């Protein structure tokens, strides 16, 4: 009788899950989450605050152990915004002049040919930050994007424990350490998924705003197309195009020309080993880390990208649990691109929450909780493993393997929903 009642309750929650507007029911946490949450939250928060305290020299606005500005990637944002505010937005795409401005302000500048490679749409987003001195603007940037991420996380978290784990997810602290935009990407992608069914126009608009980062924007558009979400697709295209037109009107077409002249530089730096493969959880960087050729890296990445995109079309083209759709879109977005860094990973925590929810509603595979825990931990350990030289004359990048494992878990769950034994056996075999 007890088992029968449990099944009835789970079926009821699943029905609510599939018919709701994105604000899912609030089941209590399972044993692993309850017992693991408190020590993980405390350890993660204390460890990363200590790490940031060690690495940041706030009084000098510079990193302690490297000749770079404090939150060095944000220094590129702030200096680009300063140039745009001075009426010289196209100059932001000149790496020498950008670094010269950083040298004059901080006494140091970014390294590894790091420059401003974003479209002018993102320059429009960060332009107001030029109104503040560097440190206050950095605090405002991190606070606003963190609050957006926390709002999305709070809407989908089934319990306080899960919410707290998401708040201190290691990928979040990596974003803070670099002063990057991963929290903004997570807020836009997660917020778009939350609003998609209740307010498709607003959900689509958030997807369109994600176009400030083109390497992450393509898969949301493909998902909307596969799911026949025409209103949201129109809104996404309208908001992306509108933002581009506004930026062209504000900064001029010369800024867009400068952007397109630089658009291939990041991938060339990646191919030449001038980007840090140790903090890039992509199959492209993983193959290069093993000492393989660039051609093989492109071949592997293309195979993964096409497989992931095809799976996304299959999931979004049929009815299914919304939590799986959200988790699948996030994981496919990261697997699809050859160019992603560890600070892009805050969005992974949203996928972990959705996978956890689906497992609670419909039962888990043996060891699934440990896999989700590994997904929570890997932003911290992937760079450490990469530096350990576990393979002679090569490096091991475990990030894409963890993302692939989470992706296969989502595929298995979707196949079980679709009653597709062939796909279930394929995903389990991999």
CSV table of C-alpha atoms in Angstrom, one decimal:
chain,number,residue,atom,x,y,z
A,1,UNK,CA,0.0,0.0,0.0
A,2,UNK,CA,2.8,2.4,0.9
A,3,UNK,CA,4.5,1.8,-2.5
A,4,UNK,CA,1.2,2.4,-4.3
A,5,UNK,CA,0.7,5.7,-2.5
A,6,UNK,CA,4.2,6.7,-3.3
A,7,UNK,CA,3.6,6.0,-7.0
A,8,UNK,CA,0.4,8.0,-7.0
A,9,UNK,CA,2.1,11.0,-5.4
A,10,UNK,CA,4.9,10.9,-7.9
A,11,UNK,CA,2.4,10.6,-10.8
A,12,UNK,CA,0.6,13.6,-9.4
A,13,UNK,CA,3.8,15.7,-9.1
A,14,UNK,CA,4.8,14.7,-12.6
A,15,UNK,CA,1.4,15.8,-14.0
A,16,UNK,CA,1.8,19.2,-12.3
A,17,UNK,CA,5.4,19.3,-13.6
A,18,UNK,CA,4.3,18.8,-17.2
A,19,UNK,CA,1.3,21.1,-17.1
A,20,UNK,CA,2.7,24.1,-15.1
A,21,UNK,CA,4.2,27.4,-16.2
A,22,UNK,CA,7.8,26.7,-15.2
A,23,UNK,CA,7.4,27.2,-11.5
A,24,UNK,CA,7.6,23.6,-10.5
A,25,UNK,CA,6.2,22.0,-7.3
A,26,UNK,CA,8.4,22.0,-4.1
A,27,UNK,CA,9.2,18.5,-3.0
A,28,UNK,CA,11.4,18.0,0.0
A,29,UNK,CA,15.1,17.1,-0.6
A,30,UNK,CA,16.3,13.5,-0.8
A,31,UNK,CA,18.8,12.0,1.6
A,32,UNK,CA,21.9,12.8,-0.4
A,33,UNK,CA,21.0,16.5,-0.8
A,34,UNK,CA,20.0,16.9,2.9
A,35,UNK,CA,23.2,15.4,4.3
A,36,UNK,CA,25.6,16.8,1.7
A,37,UNK,CA,24.2,20.4,1.4
A,38,UNK,CA,25.4,21.9,4.7
A,39,UNK,CA,29.1,20.8,4.5
A,40,UNK,CA,29.3,21.4,0.8
A,41,UNK,CA,27.9,24.9,1.1
A,42,UNK,CA,30.1,25.9,4.0
A,43,UNK,CA,33.2,24.4,2.4
A,44,UNK,CA,32.6,25.9,-1.0
A,45,UNK,CA,31.8,29.3,0.4
A,46,UNK,CA,34.8,29.4,2.7
A,47,UNK,CA,37.2,27.9,0.2
A,48,UNK,CA,36.4,30.3,-2.6
A,49,UNK,CA,36.3,33.4,-0.4
A,50,UNK,CA,39.7,32.4,0.8
A,51,UNK,CA,40.9,31.8,-2.8
A,52,UNK,CA,39.6,35.2,-4.0
A,53,UNK,CA,41.2,36.8,-0.9
A,54,UNK,CA,44.5,35.2,-1.8
A,55,UNK,CA,44.4,36.1,-5.5
A,56,UNK,CA,43.0,39.6,-5.4
A,57,UNK,CA,44.9,42.6,-4.2
A,58,UNK,CA,41.9,45.0,-4.0
A,59,UNK,CA,43.9,48.0,-2.8
A,60,UNK,CA,46.0,47.9,-5.9
A,61,UNK,CA,43.3,46.7,-8.2
A,62,UNK,CA,45.5,43.9,-9.4
A,63,UNK,CA,46.0,40.1,-9.1
A,64,UNK,CA,48.6,39.2,-6.5
A,65,UNK,CA,50.5,36.6,-8.4
A,66,UNK,CA,50.3,37.8,-11.9
A,67,UNK,CA,50.8,41.1,-13.7
A,68,UNK,CA,47.2,41.5,-14.6
A,69,UNK,CA,44.4,43.8,-13.3
A,70,UNK,CA,42.0,42.7,-10.6
A,71,UNK,CA,39.2,40.5,-12.2
A,72,UNK,CA,41.2,40.8,-15.4
A,73,UNK,CA,38.5,39.9,-17.9
A,74,UNK,CA,36.2,42.6,-16.4
A,75,UNK,CA,39.1,45.1,-16.9
A,76,UNK,CA,38.5,44.5,-20.6
A,77,UNK,CA,34.8,45.2,-20.2
A,78,UNK,CA,35.3,48.4,-18.2
A,79,UNK,CA,38.0,49.8,-20.4
A,80,UNK,CA,36.0,49.1,-23.5
A,81,UNK,CA,33.0,50.9,-21.9
A,82,UNK,CA,35.3,53.8,-21.1
A,83,UNK,CA,36.4,54.1,-24.7
A,84,UNK,CA,32.8,53.8,-25.9
A,85,UNK,CA,31.8,56.5,-23.5
A,86,UNK,CA,34.6,58.8,-24.8
A,87,UNK,CA,33.1,58.3,-28.3
A,88,UNK,CA,35.8,55.8,-29.5
A,89,UNK,CA,33.9,52.5,-29.4
A,90,UNK,CA,35.8,51.0,-32.4
A,91,UNK,CA,39.1,51.5,-30.6
A,92,UNK,CA,38.0,48.9,-28.0
A,93,UNK,CA,38.7,46.3,-30.7
A,94,UNK,CA,42.3,47.4,-31.0
A,95,UNK,CA,44.1,45.3,-28.5
A,96,UNK,CA,47.2,47.5,-28.2
A,97,UNK,CA,45.2,50.6,-27.4
A,98,UNK,CA,42.9,48.7,-25.0
A,99,UNK,CA,46.0,47.4,-23.1
A,100,UNK,CA,47.5,50.8,-23.2
A,101,UNK,CA,44.5,52.2,-21.4
A,102,UNK,CA,44.7,49.4,-18.8
A,103,UNK,CA,48.4,50.1,-18.3
A,104,UNK,CA,47.7,53.8,-17.7
A,105,UNK,CA,44.9,53.0,-15.2
A,106,UNK,CA,46.1,49.9,-13.4
A,107,UNK,CA,49.9,49.9,-14.0
A,108,UNK,CA,49.4,46.4,-15.6
A,109,UNK,CA,47.3,45.0,-18.5
A,110,UNK,CA,45.7,41.7,-19.4
A,111,UNK,CA,47.9,39.0,-21.0
A,112,UNK,CA,47.6,36.2,-23.6
A,113,UNK,CA,46.4,38.6,-26.2
A,114,UNK,CA,43.1,38.9,-24.3
A,115,UNK,CA,41.1,41.7,-25.9
A,116,UNK,CA,37.5,42.8,-26.6
A,117,UNK,CA,36.0,40.3,-29.0
A,118,UNK,CA,32.3,40.7,-28.2
A,119,UNK,CA,29.8,42.2,-30.6
A,120,UNK,CA,28.8,45.8,-30.1
A,121,UNK,CA,25.6,44.6,-28.6
A,122,UNK,CA,27.5,43.6,-25.4
A,123,UNK,CA,29.3,46.9,-25.5
A,124,UNK,CA,25.9,48.6,-25.3
A,125,UNK,CA,25.1,46.4,-22.3
A,126,UNK,CA,28.2,47.3,-20.3
A,127,UNK,CA,28.2,51.0,-21.4
A,128,UNK,CA,26.6,52.3,-18.1
A,129,UNK,CA,29.4,50.7,-16.1
A,130,UNK,CA,31.7,53.4,-17.4
A,131,UNK,CA,30.0,55.9,-15.2
A,132,UNK,CA,31.6,54.4,-12.1
A,133,UNK,CA,35.2,53.9,-10.9
A,134,UNK,CA,36.6,50.4,-11.5
A,135,UNK,CA,36.0,48.7,-8.2
A,136,UNK,CA,32.4,50.0,-7.6
A,137,UNK,CA,31.5,49.1,-11.2
A,138,UNK,CA,32.9,45.6,-10.7
A,139,UNK,CA,30.8,45.1,-7.6
A,140,UNK,CA,27.7,46.4,-9.4
A,141,UNK,CA,28.3,44.1,-12.3
A,142,UNK,CA,28.8,41.0,-10.2
A,143,UNK,CA,25.9,41.9,-7.8
A,144,UNK,CA,23.4,42.5,-10.6
A,145,UNK,CA,24.2,39.4,-12.6
A,146,UNK,CA,24.4,37.3,-9.5
A,147,UNK,CA,20.9,38.4,-8.4
A,148,UNK,CA,19.6,37.6,-11.8
A,149,UNK,CA,21.1,34.1,-11.6
A,150,UNK,CA,19.8,33.7,-8.0
A,151,UNK,CA,16.3,34.6,-9.1
A,152,UNK,CA,16.2,31.9,-11.7
A,153,UNK,CA,17.8,29.4,-9.4
A,154,UNK,CA,15.2,30.2,-6.7
A,155,UNK,CA,12.3,29.7,-9.1
A,156,UNK,CA,13.4,26.2,-10.0
A,157,UNK,CA,15.0,24.9,-6.8
A,158,UNK,CA,12.8,22.3,-5.0
A,159,UNK,CA,14.2,23.0,-1.6
A,160,UNK,CA,16.4,25.4,0.4
A,161,UNK,CA,19.3,22.9,0.3
A,162,UNK,CA,19.3,22.7,-3.5
A,163,UNK,CA,19.0,26.5,-3.7
A,164,UNK,CA,22.0,27.0,-1.4
A,165,UNK,CA,24.1,24.5,-3.3
A,166,UNK,CA,23.3,26.5,-6.5
A,167,UNK,CA,24.3,29.8,-4.9
A,168,UNK,CA,27.8,28.5,-4.0
A,169,UNK,CA,28.2,26.4,-7.1
A,170,UNK,CA,32.0,26.5,-7.9
A,171,UNK,CA,31.3,27.7,-11.4
A,172,UNK,CA,29.7,30.8,-9.9
A,173,UNK,CA,32.9,31.6,-8.0
A,174,UNK,CA,35.0,31.1,-11.1
A,175,UNK,CA,32.8,33.7,-12.8
A,176,UNK,CA,33.4,36.1,-9.9
A,177,UNK,CA,37.2,35.5,-9.9
A,178,UNK,CA,37.5,36.4,-13.6
A,179,UNK,CA,34.8,39.1,-13.4
A,180,UNK,CA,33.1,37.5,-16.4
A,181,UNK,CA,29.6,37.2,-17.8
A,182,UNK,CA,28.7,33.6,-17.1
A,183,UNK,CA,26.1,34.7,-14.5
A,184,UNK,CA,24.4,36.9,-17.1
A,185,UNK,CA,24.3,34.1,-19.6
A,186,UNK,CA,22.8,31.8,-16.9
A,187,UNK,CA,20.2,34.4,-16.0
A,188,UNK,CA,19.2,35.0,-19.6
A,189,UNK,CA,19.1,31.3,-20.7
A,190,UNK,CA,17.5,30.1,-17.5
A,191,UNK,CA,15.1,33.0,-17.3
A,192,UNK,CA,14.1,32.4,-20.9
A,193,UNK,CA,13.3,28.8,-20.2
A,194,UNK,CA,11.3,29.8,-17.1
A,195,UNK,CA,9.1,32.3,-19.0
A,196,UNK,CA,8.8,30.3,-22.2
A,197,UNK,CA,5.5,28.7,-21.5
A,198,UNK,CA,3.8,31.3,-19.4
A,199,UNK,CA,5.1,34.3,-21.4
A,200,UNK,CA,6.7,33.1,-24.7
A,201,UNK,CA,7.3,36.6,-26.0
A,202,UNK,CA,9.3,37.6,-22.9
A,203,UNK,CA,11.1,34.2,-22.8
A,204,UNK,CA,12.1,34.6,-26.4
A,205,UNK,CA,13.3,38.1,-25.7
A,206,UNK,CA,15.7,36.8,-23.1
A,207,UNK,CA,17.0,34.2,-25.6
A,208,UNK,CA,17.5,37.0,-28.1
A,209,UNK,CA,19.5,39.0,-25.6
A,210,UNK,CA,21.9,36.0,-25.2
A,211,UNK,CA,23.1,36.9,-28.7
A,212,UNK,CA,25.7,39.1,-27.0
A,213,UNK,CA,27.6,35.8,-26.8
A,214,UNK,CA,27.1,34.2,-30.3
A,215,UNK,CA,28.8,30.9,-29.3
A,216,UNK,CA,26.0,30.3,-26.8
A,217,UNK,CA,23.1,31.8,-28.7
A,218,UNK,CA,22.6,29.3,-31.6
A,219,UNK,CA,21.1,26.3,-29.7
A,220,UNK,CA,18.3,28.2,-28.0
A,221,UNK,CA,17.1,29.4,-31.4
A,222,UNK,CA,17.3,25.8,-32.7
A,223,UNK,CA,15.3,24.6,-29.7
A,224,UNK,CA,12.6,27.1,-30.4
A,225,UNK,CA,12.5,26.1,-34.0
A,226,UNK,CA,12.3,22.4,-33.2
A,227,UNK,CA,9.6,23.0,-30.6
A,228,UNK,CA,7.5,25.1,-33.0
A,229,UNK,CA,7.6,27.9,-30.4
A,230,UNK,CA,6.8,30.5,-33.1
A,231,UNK,CA,6.0,33.4,-30.8
A,232,UNK,CA,9.1,33.0,-28.8
A,233,UNK,CA,11.2,32.5,-31.9
A,234,UNK,CA,9.9,35.7,-33.4
A,235,UNK,CA,10.6,37.6,-30.1
A,236,UNK,CA,14.1,36.1,-29.9
A,237,UNK,CA,14.9,37.2,-33.4
A,238,UNK,CA,13.3,40.6,-32.9
A,239,UNK,CA,15.2,41.3,-29.7
A,240,UNK,CA,18.5,40.1,-31.1
A,241,UNK,CA,18.1,42.2,-34.3
A,242,UNK,CA,16.7,45.2,-32.3
A,243,UNK,CA,19.7,45.2,-30.0
A,244,UNK,CA,22.1,45.0,-33.0
A,245,UNK,CA,20.4,47.9,-34.7
A,246,UNK,CA,20.4,50.0,-31.5
A,247,UNK,CA,24.1,49.3,-31.1
A,248,UNK,CA,24.8,50.3,-34.7
A,249,UNK,CA,22.9,53.5,-34.2
A,250,UNK,CA,24.7,54.4,-31.0
A,251,UNK,CA,28.2,53.3,-31.9
A,252,UNK,CA,28.1,53.4,-35.7
A,253,UNK,CA,28.8,50.8,-38.4
A,254,UNK,CA,32.5,51.2,-38.0
A,255,UNK,CA,32.3,49.5,-34.7
A,256,UNK,CA,30.6,46.5,-36.3
A,257,UNK,CA,33.3,46.4,-39.0
A,258,UNK,CA,35.9,46.3,-36.3
A,259,UNK,CA,34.1,43.5,-34.6
A,260,UNK,CA,33.9,41.4,-37.8
A,261,UNK,CA,37.6,42.0,-38.5
A,262,UNK,CA,38.5,40.5,-35.1
A,263,UNK,CA,35.8,37.7,-35.0
A,264,UNK,CA,38.2,34.9,-35.9
A,265,UNK,CA,41.0,35.9,-33.5
A,266,UNK,CA,39.8,33.9,-30.4
A,267,UNK,CA,39.7,30.6,-32.4
A,268,UNK,CA,43.1,31.2,-33.9
A,269,UNK,CA,44.5,31.8,-30.4
A,270,UNK,CA,42.8,28.6,-29.2
A,271,UNK,CA,44.3,26.6,-32.1
A,272,UNK,CA,47.8,28.0,-31.4
A,273,UNK,CA,47.7,27.1,-27.7
A,274,UNK,CA,47.6,30.8,-26.6
A,275,UNK,CA,44.3,30.2,-24.8
A,276,UNK,CA,44.3,28.3,-21.6
A,277,UNK,CA,43.0,24.8,-22.5
A,278,UNK,CA,43.0,23.9,-18.8
A,279,UNK,CA,40.0,26.1,-18.1
A,280,UNK,CA,38.1,25.3,-21.3
A,281,UNK,CA,35.7,22.4,-20.8
A,282,UNK,CA,35.2,21.7,-24.5
A,283,UNK,CA,36.0,18.6,-26.7
A,284,UNK,CA,38.1,20.9,-28.9
A,285,UNK,CA,40.4,21.9,-26.1
A,286,UNK,CA,40.4,18.3,-24.7
A,287,UNK,CA,41.7,16.9,-27.9
A,288,UNK,CA,44.4,19.6,-28.2
A,289,UNK,CA,45.3,19.0,-24.5
A,290,UNK,CA,46.1,15.4,-25.4
A,291,UNK,CA,48.6,16.6,-28.0
A,292,UNK,CA,46.4,15.8,-31.0
A,293,UNK,CA,46.2,17.8,-34.2
A,294,UNK,CA,43.9,20.8,-34.8
A,295,UNK,CA,42.3,18.9,-37.6
A,296,UNK,CA,41.3,16.0,-35.4
A,297,UNK,CA,40.1,18.5,-32.7
A,298,UNK,CA,37.8,20.0,-35.3
A,299,UNK,CA,36.6,16.6,-36.4
A,300,UNK,CA,35.8,15.5,-32.8
A,301,UNK,CA,34.1,18.7,-32.0
A,302,UNK,CA,32.0,18.6,-35.2
A,303,UNK,CA,30.9,15.1,-34.4
A,304,UNK,CA,29.9,16.0,-30.8
A,305,UNK,CA,28.2,19.2,-31.9
A,306,UNK,CA,26.1,17.6,-34.6
A,307,UNK,CA,25.1,14.7,-32.3
A,308,UNK,CA,24.2,17.1,-29.5
A,309,UNK,CA,22.2,19.4,-31.8
A,310,UNK,CA,20.3,16.4,-33.4
A,311,UNK,CA,19.4,15.2,-29.9
A,312,UNK,CA,18.2,18.6,-28.9
A,313,UNK,CA,15.9,18.7,-32.0
A,314,UNK,CA,14.5,15.3,-31.0
A,315,UNK,CA,13.8,16.3,-27.4
A,316,UNK,CA,12.2,19.7,-28.2
A,317,UNK,CA,10.1,18.4,-31.1
A,318,UNK,CA,8.1,16.1,-28.9
A,319,UNK,CA,6.1,16.4,-25.7
A,320,UNK,CA,8.1,15.7,-22.5
A,321,UNK,CA,9.0,16.9,-19.0
A,322,UNK,CA,10.0,20.6,-19.1
A,323,UNK,CA,12.8,20.0,-16.7
A,324,UNK,CA,14.5,17.6,-19.2
A,325,UNK,CA,14.0,20.2,-22.0
A,326,UNK,CA,15.7,22.8,-19.9
A,327,UNK,CA,18.6,20.6,-18.8
A,328,UNK,CA,19.1,19.3,-22.4
A,329,UNK,CA,19.2,22.8,-23.9
A,330,UNK,CA,21.8,23.9,-21.3
A,331,UNK,CA,24.1,20.9,-21.8
A,332,UNK,CA,23.8,20.9,-25.6
A,333,UNK,CA,24.7,24.6,-25.6
A,334,UNK,CA,27.9,23.9,-23.8
A,335,UNK,CA,28.7,20.7,-25.8
A,336,UNK,CA,28.0,22.4,-29.1
A,337,UNK,CA,30.5,25.2,-28.9
A,338,UNK,CA,34.3,24.7,-29.2
A,339,UNK,CA,34.9,27.9,-27.4
A,340,UNK,CA,33.7,28.0,-23.7
A,341,UNK,CA,35.5,28.7,-20.5
A,342,UNK,CA,35.1,27.6,-16.9
A,343,UNK,CA,33.5,31.0,-16.1
A,344,UNK,CA,30.7,30.1,-18.5
A,345,UNK,CA,29.6,27.2,-16.2
A,346,UNK,CA,27.1,28.9,-13.8
A,347,UNK,CA,24.4,27.7,-16.1
A,348,UNK,CA,25.3,24.1,-15.4
A,349,UNK,CA,23.9,24.4,-11.9
A,350,UNK,CA,20.5,25.0,-13.4
A,351,UNK,CA,20.8,21.8,-15.5
A,352,UNK,CA,21.8,19.9,-12.3
A,353,UNK,CA,18.7,21.2,-10.5
A,354,UNK,CA,16.4,20.2,-13.4
A,355,UNK,CA,18.0,16.7,-13.6
A,356,UNK,CA,17.7,16.3,-9.8
A,357,UNK,CA,14.0,17.3,-10.0
A,358,UNK,CA,13.3,14.8,-12.7
A,359,UNK,CA,15.1,12.0,-10.8
A,360,UNK,CA,13.1,12.8,-7.7
A,361,UNK,CA,9.8,12.7,-9.6
A,362,UNK,CA,10.5,9.5,-11.5
A,363,UNK,CA,13.3,7.6,-9.7
A,364,UNK,CA,17.0,7.6,-10.2
A,365,UNK,CA,19.6,5.4,-11.7
A,366,UNK,CA,22.1,3.7,-9.4
A,367,UNK,CA,24.9,6.2,-8.8
A,368,UNK,CA,23.0,9.1,-10.3
A,369,UNK,CA,23.3,11.2,-7.2
A,370,UNK,CA,27.1,10.8,-7.3
A,371,UNK,CA,27.1,11.9,-11.0
A,372,UNK,CA,25.2,15.0,-10.1
A,373,UNK,CA,27.7,15.7,-7.3
A,374,UNK,CA,30.5,15.3,-9.7
A,375,UNK,CA,28.8,17.8,-12.0
A,376,UNK,CA,28.6,20.2,-9.1
A,377,UNK,CA,32.3,19.8,-8.2
A,378,UNK,CA,34.0,19.6,-11.6
A,379,UNK,CA,34.5,23.4,-12.1
A,380,UNK,CA,36.9,23.3,-9.2
A,381,UNK,CA,38.7,20.1,-10.1
A,382,UNK,CA,38.9,20.2,-13.9
A,383,UNK,CA,41.8,22.8,-13.9
A,384,UNK,CA,43.6,20.9,-11.1
A,385,UNK,CA,43.4,17.6,-12.9
A,386,UNK,CA,44.6,19.3,-16.1
A,387,UNK,CA,47.8,20.5,-14.3
A,388,UNK,CA,48.6,17.2,-12.7
A,389,UNK,CA,50.3,15.7,-15.8
A,390,UNK,CA,48.5,12.3,-15.4
A,391,UNK,CA,49.3,11.5,-19.0
A,392,UNK,CA,52.9,11.7,-20.2
A,393,UNK,CA,53.5,14.6,-22.5
A,394,UNK,CA,49.8,15.5,-22.5
A,395,UNK,CA,47.1,17.0,-20.3
A,396,UNK,CA,43.7,15.6,-19.3
A,397,UNK,CA,40.7,17.9,-19.6
A,398,UNK,CA,37.8,16.1,-17.7
A,399,UNK,CA,35.3,18.9,-18.2
A,400,UNK,CA,33.7,17.7,-21.5
A,401,UNK,CA,33.6,14.2,-20.2
A,402,UNK,CA,31.5,15.3,-17.2
A,403,UNK,CA,29.2,17.4,-19.4
A,404,UNK,CA,28.8,14.4,-21.8
A,405,UNK,CA,27.9,12.2,-18.9
A,406,UNK,CA,25.2,14.6,-17.7
A,407,UNK,CA,24.0,14.9,-21.3
A,408,UNK,CA,23.7,11.1,-21.6
A,409,UNK,CA,21.8,11.0,-18.3
A,410,UNK,CA,19.3,13.5,-19.8
A,411,UNK,CA,19.1,11.4,-23.0
A,412,UNK,CA,18.3,8.2,-21.0
A,413,UNK,CA,15.6,10.0,-19.0
A,414,UNK,CA,14.0,11.4,-22.2
A,415,UNK,CA,14.2,8.0,-23.9
A,416,UNK,CA,12.4,6.5,-20.9
A,417,UNK,CA,9.7,9.1,-21.2
A,418,UNK,CA,9.4,8.3,-24.9
A,419,UNK,CA,9.5,4.5,-24.3
A,420,UNK,CA,12.5,4.2,-26.7
A,421,UNK,CA,14.5,1.2,-25.5
A,422,UNK,CA,17.0,1.5,-28.4
A,423,UNK,CA,18.1,5.0,-27.3
A,424,UNK,CA,18.1,4.0,-23.6
A,425,UNK,CA,20.5,1.1,-24.4
A,426,UNK,CA,22.7,3.4,-26.6
A,427,UNK,CA,23.0,6.1,-23.9
A,428,UNK,CA,23.7,3.4,-21.2
A,429,UNK,CA,26.3,1.8,-23.4
A,430,UNK,CA,28.1,5.1,-23.9
